[in-house]
PDB file of C-alpha atoms in Angstrom:
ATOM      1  CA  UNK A   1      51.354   6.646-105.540  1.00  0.00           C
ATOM      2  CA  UNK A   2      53.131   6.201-102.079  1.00  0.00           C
ATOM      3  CA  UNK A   3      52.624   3.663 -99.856  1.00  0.00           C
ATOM      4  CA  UNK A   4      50.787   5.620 -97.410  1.00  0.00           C
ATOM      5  CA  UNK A   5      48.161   7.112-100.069  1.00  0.00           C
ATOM      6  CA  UNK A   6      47.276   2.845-100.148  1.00  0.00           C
ATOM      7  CA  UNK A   7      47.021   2.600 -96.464  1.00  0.00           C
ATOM      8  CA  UNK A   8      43.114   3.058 -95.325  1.00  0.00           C
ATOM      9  CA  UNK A   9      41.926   6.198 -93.883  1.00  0.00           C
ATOM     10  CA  UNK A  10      40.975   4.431 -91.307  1.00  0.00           C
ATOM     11  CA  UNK A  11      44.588   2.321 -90.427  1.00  0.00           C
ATOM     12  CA  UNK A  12      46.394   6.085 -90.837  1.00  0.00           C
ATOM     13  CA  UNK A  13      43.874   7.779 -88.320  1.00  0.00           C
ATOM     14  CA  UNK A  14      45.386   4.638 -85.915  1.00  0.00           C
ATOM     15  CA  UNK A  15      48.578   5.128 -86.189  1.00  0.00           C
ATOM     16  CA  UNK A  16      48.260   9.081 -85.510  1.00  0.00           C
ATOM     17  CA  UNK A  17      46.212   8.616 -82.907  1.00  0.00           C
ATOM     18  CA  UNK A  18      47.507   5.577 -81.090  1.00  0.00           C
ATOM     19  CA  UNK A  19      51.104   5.079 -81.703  1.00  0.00           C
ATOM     20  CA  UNK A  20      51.627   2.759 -78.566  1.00  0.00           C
ATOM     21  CA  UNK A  21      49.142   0.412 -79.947  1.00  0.00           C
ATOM     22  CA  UNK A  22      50.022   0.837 -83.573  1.00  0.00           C
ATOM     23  CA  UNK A  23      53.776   0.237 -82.804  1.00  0.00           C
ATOM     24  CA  UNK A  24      52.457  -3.725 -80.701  1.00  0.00           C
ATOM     25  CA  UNK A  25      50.305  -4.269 -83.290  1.00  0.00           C
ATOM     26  CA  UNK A  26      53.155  -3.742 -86.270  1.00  0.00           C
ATOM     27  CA  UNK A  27      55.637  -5.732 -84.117  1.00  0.00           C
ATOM     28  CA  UNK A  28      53.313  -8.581 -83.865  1.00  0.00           C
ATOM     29  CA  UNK A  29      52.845  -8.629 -87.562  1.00  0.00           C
ATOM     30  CA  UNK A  30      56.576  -8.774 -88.022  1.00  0.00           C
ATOM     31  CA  UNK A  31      56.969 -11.648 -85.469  1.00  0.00           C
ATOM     32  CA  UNK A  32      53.847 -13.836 -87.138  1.00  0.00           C
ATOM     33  CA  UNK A  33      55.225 -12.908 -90.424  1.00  0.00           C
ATOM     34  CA  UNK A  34      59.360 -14.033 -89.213  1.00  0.00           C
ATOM     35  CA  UNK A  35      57.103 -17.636 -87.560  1.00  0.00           C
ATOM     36  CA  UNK A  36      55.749 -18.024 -91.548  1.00  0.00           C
ATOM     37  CA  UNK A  37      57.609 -20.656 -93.532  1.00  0.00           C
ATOM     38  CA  UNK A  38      55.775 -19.201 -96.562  1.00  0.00           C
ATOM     39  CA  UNK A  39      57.736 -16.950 -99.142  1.00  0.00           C
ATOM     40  CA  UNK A  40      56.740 -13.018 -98.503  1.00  0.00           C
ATOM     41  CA  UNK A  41      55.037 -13.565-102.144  1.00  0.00           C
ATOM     42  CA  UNK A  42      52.435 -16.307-101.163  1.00  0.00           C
ATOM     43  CA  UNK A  43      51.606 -15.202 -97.956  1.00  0.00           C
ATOM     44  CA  UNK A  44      50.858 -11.766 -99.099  1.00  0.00           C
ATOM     45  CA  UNK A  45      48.878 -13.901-102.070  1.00  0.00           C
ATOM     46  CA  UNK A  46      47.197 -15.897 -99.120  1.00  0.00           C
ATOM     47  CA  UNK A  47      46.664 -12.687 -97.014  1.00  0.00           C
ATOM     48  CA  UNK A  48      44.879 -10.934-100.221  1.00  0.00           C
ATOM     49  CA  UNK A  49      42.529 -13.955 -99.688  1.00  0.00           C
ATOM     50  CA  UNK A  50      41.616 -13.620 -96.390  1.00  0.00           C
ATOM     51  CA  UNK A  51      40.928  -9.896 -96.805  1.00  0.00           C
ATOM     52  CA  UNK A  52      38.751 -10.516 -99.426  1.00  0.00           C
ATOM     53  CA  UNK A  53      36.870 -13.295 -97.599  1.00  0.00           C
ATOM     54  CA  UNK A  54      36.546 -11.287 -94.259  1.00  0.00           C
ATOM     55  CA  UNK A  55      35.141  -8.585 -96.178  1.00  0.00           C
ATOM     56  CA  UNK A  56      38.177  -6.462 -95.210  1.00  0.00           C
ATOM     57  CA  UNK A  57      38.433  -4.564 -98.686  1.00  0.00           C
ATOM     58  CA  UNK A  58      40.186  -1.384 -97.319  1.00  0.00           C
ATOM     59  CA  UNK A  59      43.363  -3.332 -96.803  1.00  0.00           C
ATOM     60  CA  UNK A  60      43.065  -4.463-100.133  1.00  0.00           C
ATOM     61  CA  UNK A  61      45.015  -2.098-102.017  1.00  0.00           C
ATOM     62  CA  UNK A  62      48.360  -1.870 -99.927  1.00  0.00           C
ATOM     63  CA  UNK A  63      48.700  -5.545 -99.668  1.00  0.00           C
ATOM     64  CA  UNK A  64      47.872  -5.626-103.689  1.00  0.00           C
ATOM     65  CA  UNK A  65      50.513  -3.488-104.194  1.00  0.00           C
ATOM     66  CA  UNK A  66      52.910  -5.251-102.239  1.00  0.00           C
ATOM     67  CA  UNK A  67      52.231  -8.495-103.966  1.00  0.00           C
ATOM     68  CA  UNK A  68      52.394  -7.044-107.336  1.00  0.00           C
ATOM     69  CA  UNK A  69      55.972  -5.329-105.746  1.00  0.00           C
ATOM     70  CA  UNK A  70      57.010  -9.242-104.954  1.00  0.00           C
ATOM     71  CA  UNK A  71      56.262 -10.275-108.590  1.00  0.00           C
ATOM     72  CA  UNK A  72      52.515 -11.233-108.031  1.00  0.00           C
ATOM     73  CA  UNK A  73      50.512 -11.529-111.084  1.00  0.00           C
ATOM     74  CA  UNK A  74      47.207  -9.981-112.077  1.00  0.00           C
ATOM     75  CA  UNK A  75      46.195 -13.074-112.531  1.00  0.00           C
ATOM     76  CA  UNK A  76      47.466 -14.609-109.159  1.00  0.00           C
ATOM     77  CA  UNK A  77      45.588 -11.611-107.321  1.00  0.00           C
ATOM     78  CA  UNK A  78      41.710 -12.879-109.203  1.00  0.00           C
ATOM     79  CA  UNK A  79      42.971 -16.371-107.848  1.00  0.00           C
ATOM     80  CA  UNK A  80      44.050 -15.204-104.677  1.00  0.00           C
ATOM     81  CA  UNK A  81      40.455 -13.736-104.304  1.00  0.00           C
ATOM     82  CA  UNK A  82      38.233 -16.196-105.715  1.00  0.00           C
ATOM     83  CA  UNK A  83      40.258 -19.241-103.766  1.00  0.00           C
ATOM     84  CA  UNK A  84      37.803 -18.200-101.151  1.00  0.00           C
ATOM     85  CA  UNK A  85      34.663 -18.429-103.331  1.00  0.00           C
ATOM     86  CA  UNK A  86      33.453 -21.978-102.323  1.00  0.00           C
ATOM     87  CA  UNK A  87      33.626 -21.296 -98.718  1.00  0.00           C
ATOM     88  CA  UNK A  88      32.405 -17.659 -98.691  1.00  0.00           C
ATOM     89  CA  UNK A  89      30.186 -17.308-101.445  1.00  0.00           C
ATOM     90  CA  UNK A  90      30.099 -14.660-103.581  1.00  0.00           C
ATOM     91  CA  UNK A  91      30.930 -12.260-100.927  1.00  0.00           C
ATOM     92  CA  UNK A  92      34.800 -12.319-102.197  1.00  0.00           C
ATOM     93  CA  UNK A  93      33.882 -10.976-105.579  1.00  0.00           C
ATOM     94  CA  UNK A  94      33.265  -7.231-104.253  1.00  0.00           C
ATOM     95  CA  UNK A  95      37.195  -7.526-103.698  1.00  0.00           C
ATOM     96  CA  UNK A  96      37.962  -7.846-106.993  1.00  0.00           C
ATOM     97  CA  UNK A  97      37.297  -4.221-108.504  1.00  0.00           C
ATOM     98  CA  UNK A  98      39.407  -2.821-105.982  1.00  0.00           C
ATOM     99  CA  UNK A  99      42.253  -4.906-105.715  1.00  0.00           C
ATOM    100  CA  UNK A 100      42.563  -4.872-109.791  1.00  0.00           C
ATOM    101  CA  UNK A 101      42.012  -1.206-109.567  1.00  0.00           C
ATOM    102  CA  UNK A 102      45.326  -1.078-107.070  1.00  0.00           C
ATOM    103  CA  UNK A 103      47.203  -3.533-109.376  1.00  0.00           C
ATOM    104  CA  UNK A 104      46.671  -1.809-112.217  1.00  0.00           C
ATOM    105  CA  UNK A 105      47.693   1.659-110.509  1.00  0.00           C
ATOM    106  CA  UNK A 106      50.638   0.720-108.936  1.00  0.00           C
TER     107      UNK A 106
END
């Protein structure tokens, strides 16, 4: 599976149909990302978290894939999920069958 076939439907329709935007947006990821002090491992761990506690599943399995490409376990993905469960509730759980689902299928 490429890289692209992970990227939402949604995230591909914005970067046909607004490159300018797509292109700042990218660039400011890089820049935040260069500002981390974190490893690319735990802050894609940390970012798998956030996803899943902002209810933002259809980024879940590109960045699952590129933590499993960084040596993340499958293991460190359930914990990188449920770290959010005491402040979130229960809501982080839907995550789970579709980040495993990209683990185990990339």
């Amino acid at each position: 599976m490429s890289d692209m076939t992970r990227v939402s439907d949604a995230f591909q329709t914005f970067m046909k149909e607004a490159p300018a935007h797509q292109s700042a947006w990218l660039e400011a990821v890089r820049k935040l990302g260069d500002a981390s002090t974190l490893d690319a491992r735990t802050e894609e761990l940390v970012y798998i978290g956030i996803l899943a506690a902002v209810r933002l599943e259809s980024g879940l399995a590109f960045h699952v894939a590129h933590a499993k490409s960084l040596g993340a376990t499958r293991d460190e993905i359930v914990s990188a999920i449920l770290t959010g469960l005491p402040a979130v509730g229960n809501a982080v759980i839907q995550a789970l069958p579709i980040a495993l689902d990209a683990y185990d299928n990339s």
